[in-house]
PDB file of C-alpha atoms in Angstrom:
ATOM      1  CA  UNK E   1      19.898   2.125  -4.074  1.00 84.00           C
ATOM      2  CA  UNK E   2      22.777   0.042  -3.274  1.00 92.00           C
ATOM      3  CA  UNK E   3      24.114   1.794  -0.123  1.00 91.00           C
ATOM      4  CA  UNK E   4      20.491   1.720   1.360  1.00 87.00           C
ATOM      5  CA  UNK E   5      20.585  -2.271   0.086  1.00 89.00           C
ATOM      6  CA  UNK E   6      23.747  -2.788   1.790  1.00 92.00           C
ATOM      7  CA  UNK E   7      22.796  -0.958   5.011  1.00 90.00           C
ATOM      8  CA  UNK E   8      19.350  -2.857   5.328  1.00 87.00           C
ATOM      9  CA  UNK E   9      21.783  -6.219   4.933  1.00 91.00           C
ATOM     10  CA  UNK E  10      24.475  -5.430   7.393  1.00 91.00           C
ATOM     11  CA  UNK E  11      21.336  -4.022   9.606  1.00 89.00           C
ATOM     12  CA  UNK E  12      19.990  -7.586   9.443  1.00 90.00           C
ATOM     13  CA  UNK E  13      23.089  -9.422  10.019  1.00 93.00           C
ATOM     14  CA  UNK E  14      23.845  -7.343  13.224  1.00 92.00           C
ATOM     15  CA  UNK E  15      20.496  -8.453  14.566  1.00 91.00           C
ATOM     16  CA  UNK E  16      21.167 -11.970  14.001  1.00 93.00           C
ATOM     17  CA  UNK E  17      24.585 -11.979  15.703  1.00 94.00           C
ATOM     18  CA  UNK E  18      26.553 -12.500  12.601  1.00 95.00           C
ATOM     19  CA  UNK E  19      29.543 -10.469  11.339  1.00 94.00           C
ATOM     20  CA  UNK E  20      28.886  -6.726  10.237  1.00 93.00           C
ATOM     21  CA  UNK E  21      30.268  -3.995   9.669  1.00 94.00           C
ATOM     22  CA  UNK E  22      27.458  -2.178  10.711  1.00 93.00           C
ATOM     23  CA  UNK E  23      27.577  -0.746  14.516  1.00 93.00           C
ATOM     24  CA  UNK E  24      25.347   0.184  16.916  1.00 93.00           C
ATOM     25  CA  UNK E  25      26.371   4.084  16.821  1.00 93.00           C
ATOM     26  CA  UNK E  26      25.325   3.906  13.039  1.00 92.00           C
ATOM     27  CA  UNK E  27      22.249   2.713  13.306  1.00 92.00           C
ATOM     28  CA  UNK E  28      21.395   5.503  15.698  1.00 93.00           C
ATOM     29  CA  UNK E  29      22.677   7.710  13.422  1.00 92.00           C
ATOM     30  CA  UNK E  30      20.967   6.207  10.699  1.00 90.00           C
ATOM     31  CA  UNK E  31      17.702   6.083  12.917  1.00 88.00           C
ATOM     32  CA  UNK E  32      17.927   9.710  13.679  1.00 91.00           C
ATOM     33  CA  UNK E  33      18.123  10.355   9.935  1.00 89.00           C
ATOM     34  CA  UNK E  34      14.925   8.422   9.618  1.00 86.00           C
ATOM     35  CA  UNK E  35      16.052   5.698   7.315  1.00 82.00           C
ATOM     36  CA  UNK E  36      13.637   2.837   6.491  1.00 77.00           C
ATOM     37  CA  UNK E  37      15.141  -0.622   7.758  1.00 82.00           C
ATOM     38  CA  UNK E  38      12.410  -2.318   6.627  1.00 76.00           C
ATOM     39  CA  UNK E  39      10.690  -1.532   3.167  1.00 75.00           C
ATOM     40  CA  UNK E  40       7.971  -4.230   3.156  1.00 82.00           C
ATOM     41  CA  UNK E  41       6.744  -2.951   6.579  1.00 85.00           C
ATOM     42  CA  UNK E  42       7.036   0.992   5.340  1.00 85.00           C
ATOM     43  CA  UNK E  43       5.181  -0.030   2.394  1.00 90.00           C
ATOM     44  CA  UNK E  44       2.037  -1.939   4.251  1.00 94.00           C
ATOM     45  CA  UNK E  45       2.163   0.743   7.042  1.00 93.00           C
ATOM     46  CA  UNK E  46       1.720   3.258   3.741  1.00 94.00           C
ATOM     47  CA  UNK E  47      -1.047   1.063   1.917  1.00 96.00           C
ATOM     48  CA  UNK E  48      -3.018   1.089   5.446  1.00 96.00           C
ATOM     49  CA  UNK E  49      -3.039   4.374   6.019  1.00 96.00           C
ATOM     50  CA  UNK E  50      -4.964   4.371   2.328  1.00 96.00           C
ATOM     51  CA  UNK E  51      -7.304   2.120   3.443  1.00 97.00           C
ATOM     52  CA  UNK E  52      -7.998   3.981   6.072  1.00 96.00           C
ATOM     53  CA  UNK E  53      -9.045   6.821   4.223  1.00 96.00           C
ATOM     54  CA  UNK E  54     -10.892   4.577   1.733  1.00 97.00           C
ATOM     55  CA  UNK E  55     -13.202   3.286   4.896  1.00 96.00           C
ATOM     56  CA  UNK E  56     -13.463   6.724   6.213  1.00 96.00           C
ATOM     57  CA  UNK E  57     -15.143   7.784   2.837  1.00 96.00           C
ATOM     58  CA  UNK E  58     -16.894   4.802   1.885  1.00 96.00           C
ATOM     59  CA  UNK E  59     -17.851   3.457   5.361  1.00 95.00           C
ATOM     60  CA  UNK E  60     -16.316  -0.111   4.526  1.00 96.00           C
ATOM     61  CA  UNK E  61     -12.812  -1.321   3.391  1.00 96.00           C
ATOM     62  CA  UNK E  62     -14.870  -3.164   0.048  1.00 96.00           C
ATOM     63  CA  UNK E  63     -11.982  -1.649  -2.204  1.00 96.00           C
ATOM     64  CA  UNK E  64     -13.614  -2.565  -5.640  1.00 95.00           C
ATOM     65  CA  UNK E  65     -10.925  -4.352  -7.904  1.00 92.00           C
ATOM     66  CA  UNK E  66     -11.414  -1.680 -10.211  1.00 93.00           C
ATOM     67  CA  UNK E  67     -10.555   1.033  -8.091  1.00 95.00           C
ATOM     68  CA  UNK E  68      -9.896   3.801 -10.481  1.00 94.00           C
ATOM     69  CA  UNK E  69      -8.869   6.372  -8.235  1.00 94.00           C
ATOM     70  CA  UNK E  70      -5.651   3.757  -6.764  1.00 94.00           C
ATOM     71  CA  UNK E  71      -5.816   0.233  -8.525  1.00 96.00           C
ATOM     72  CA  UNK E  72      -2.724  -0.214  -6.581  1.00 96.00           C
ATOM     73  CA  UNK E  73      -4.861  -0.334  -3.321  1.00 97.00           C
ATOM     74  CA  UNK E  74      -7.467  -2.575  -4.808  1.00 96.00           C
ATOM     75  CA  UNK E  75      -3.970  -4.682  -5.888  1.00 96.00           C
ATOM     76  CA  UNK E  76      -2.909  -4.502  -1.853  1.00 97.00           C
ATOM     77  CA  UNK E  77      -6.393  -5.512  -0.548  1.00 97.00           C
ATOM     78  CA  UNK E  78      -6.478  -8.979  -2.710  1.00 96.00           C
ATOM     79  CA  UNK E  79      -2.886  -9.444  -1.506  1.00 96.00           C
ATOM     80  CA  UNK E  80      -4.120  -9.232   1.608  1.00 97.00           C
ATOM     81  CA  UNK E  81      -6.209 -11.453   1.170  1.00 97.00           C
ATOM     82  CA  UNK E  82      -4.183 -14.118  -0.103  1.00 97.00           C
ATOM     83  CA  UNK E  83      -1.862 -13.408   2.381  1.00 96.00           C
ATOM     84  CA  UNK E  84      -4.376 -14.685   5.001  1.00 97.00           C
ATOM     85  CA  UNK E  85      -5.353 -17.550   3.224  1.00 97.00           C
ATOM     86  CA  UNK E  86      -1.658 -18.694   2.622  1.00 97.00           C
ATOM     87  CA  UNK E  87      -1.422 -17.949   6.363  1.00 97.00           C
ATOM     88  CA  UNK E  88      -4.745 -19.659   7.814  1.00 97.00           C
ATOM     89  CA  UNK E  89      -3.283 -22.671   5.603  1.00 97.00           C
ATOM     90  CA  UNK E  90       0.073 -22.448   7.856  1.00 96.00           C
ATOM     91  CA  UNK E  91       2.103 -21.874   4.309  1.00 96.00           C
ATOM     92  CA  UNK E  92       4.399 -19.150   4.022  1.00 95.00           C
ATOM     93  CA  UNK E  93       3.119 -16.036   4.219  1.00 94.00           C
ATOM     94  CA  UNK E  94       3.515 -12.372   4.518  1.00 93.00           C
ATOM     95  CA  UNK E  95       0.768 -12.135   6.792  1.00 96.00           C
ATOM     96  CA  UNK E  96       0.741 -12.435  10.630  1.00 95.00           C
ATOM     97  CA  UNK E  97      -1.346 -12.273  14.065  1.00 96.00           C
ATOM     98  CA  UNK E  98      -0.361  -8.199  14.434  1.00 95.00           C
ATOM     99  CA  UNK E  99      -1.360  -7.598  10.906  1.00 96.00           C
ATOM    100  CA  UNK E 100      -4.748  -9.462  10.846  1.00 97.00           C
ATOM    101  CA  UNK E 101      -6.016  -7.803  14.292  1.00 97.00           C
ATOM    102  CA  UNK E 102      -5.343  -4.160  12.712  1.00 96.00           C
ATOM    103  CA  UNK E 103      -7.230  -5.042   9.144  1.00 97.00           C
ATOM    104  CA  UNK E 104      -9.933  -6.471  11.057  1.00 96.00           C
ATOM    105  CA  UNK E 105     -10.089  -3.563  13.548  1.00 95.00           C
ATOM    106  CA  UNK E 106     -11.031  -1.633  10.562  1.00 94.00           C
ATOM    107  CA  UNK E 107     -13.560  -3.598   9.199  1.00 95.00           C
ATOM    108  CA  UNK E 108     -11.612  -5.446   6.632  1.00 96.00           C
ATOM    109  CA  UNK E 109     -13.402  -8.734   5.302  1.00 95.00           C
ATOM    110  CA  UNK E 110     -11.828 -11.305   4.790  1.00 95.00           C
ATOM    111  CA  UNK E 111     -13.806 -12.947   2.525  1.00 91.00           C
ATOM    112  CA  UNK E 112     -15.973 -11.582  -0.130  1.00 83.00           C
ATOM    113  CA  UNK E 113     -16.074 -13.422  -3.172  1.00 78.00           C
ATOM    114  CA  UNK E 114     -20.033 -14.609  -3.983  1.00 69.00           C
ATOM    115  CA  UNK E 115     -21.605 -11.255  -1.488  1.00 63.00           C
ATOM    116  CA  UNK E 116     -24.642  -9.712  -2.743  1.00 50.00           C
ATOM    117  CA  UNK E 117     -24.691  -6.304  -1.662  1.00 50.00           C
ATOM    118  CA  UNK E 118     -27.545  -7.030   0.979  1.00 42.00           C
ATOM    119  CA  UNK E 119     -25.526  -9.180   2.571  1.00 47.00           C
ATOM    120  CA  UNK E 120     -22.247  -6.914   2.240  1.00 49.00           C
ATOM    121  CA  UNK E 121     -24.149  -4.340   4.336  1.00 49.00           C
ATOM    122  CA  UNK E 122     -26.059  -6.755   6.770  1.00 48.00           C
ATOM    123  CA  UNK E 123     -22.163  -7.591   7.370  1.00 48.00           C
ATOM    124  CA  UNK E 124     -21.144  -4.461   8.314  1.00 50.00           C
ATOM    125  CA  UNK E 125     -24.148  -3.590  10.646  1.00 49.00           C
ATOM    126  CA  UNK E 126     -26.535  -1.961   7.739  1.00 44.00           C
ATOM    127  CA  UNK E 127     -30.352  -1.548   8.499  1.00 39.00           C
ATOM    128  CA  UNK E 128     -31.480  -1.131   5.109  1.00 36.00           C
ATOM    129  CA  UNK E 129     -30.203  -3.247   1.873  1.00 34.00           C
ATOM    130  CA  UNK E 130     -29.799  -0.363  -0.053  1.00 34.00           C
ATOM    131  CA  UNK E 131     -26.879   1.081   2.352  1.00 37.00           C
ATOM    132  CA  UNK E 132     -23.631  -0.009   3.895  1.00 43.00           C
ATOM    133  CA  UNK E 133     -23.175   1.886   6.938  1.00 44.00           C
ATOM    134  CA  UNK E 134     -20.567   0.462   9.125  1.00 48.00           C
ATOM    135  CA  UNK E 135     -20.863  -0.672  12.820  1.00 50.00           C
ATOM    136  CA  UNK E 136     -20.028   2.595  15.313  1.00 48.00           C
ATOM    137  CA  UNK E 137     -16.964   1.361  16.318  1.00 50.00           C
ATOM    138  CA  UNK E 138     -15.532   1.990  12.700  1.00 48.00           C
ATOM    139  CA  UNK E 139     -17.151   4.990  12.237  1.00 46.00           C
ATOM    140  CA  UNK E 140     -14.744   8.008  12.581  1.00 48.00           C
ATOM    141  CA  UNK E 141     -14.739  11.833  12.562  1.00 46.00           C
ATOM    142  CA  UNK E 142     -12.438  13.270   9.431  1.00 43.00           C
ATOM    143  CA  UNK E 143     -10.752  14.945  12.264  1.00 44.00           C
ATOM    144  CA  UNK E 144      -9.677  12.044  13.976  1.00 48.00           C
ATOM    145  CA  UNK E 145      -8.801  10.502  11.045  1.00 45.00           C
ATOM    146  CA  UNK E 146      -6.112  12.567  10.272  1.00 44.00           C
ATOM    147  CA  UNK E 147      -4.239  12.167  13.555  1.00 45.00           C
ATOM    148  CA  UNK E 148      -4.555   8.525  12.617  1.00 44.00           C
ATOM    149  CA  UNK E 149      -3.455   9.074   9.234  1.00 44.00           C
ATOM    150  CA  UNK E 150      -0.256  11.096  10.874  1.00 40.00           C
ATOM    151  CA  UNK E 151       0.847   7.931  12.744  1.00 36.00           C
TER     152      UNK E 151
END
C-alpha cells in the first residue's frame, strides 16, 4: 500500500513539473501493467458502472437509501448528490461539468427529496402513476448494457 502511495505521489509531482523520481519510461511501464493513478476516479468509474445496472433493472437511477442489495451504492448516489450541491454553490467539491453530463445522461435526478411517486414517474416520462418507465433514450437492451458495463 505504500509503494502504490508513493508511486501515485511521485506520479503527481511529475505532472506538476516538480522534482521526482518518477520517469516517463516508468509510468509506461507502470501503465502497461495497468496500475490505477487515480483511485477516486477508479472508484466513481466502478460505482457508475453499478448504477448503470441499477437503471437497466429498475428503469430509473432512484437508488432507495435502503438499498439492501448494495447500501454502498445508495451511500454513492447521496454523495453525489451533495457533491452537486457543494458544486452548484461554487464550494469545493468532488463533482464537475464531465461528471454531471454522464449522471444526467442516465437519468440521474438530482433532486428528489419531497417526490411522490406520481411525480417520480411523470419525471422520467411515465404514462401511468402506477409505473416509472423511463424516457427511450435511457432505455437499453441487457445486451448493450454489457458492452457498456465492459468500458
Amino acid at each position: 500500500a505504500r509503494w502504490v502511495k508513493r508511486q501515485r505521489r511521485q506520479y503527481k509531482l511529475l505532472k506538476e513539473g516538480k522534482v521526482s523520481t518518477m520517469t516517463a519510461e516508468r509510468v509506461a511501464l507502470l501503465d502497461e501493467a495497468g496500475f490505477v493513478w487515480d483511485s477516486h476516479e477508479a472508484s466513481w468509474r466502478e460505482k457508475i458502472v453499478e448504477l448503470r445496472r441499477y437503471r437497466v433493472r429498475h428503469g430509473n437511477c432512484l437508488v432507495p437509501s435502503n438499498y439492501r442489495p448494495d447500501p454502498s451504492l445508495a451511500v454513492w448516489v447521496k454523495c453525489q448528490r451533495r457533491q452537486y450541491k457543494l458544486y452548484q454553490e461554487g464550494k469545493p467539491s468532488a463533482m464537475n461539468d464531465e461528471r454531471i453530463r454522464e449522471l444526467e445522461g442516465e437519468g440521474f435526478c438530482w433532486e428528489v427529496r419531497g417526490l411522490a411517486s406520481s411525480a417520480v414517474g411523470s419525471a422520467l416520462g411515465g404514462t401511468n402513476e402506477s409505473t416509472m418507465t423511463p424516457p427511450p433514450h435511457l432505455l437499453v437492451a441487457s445486451t448493450e448494457i454489457d458492452k457498456v458495463v465492459r468500458i
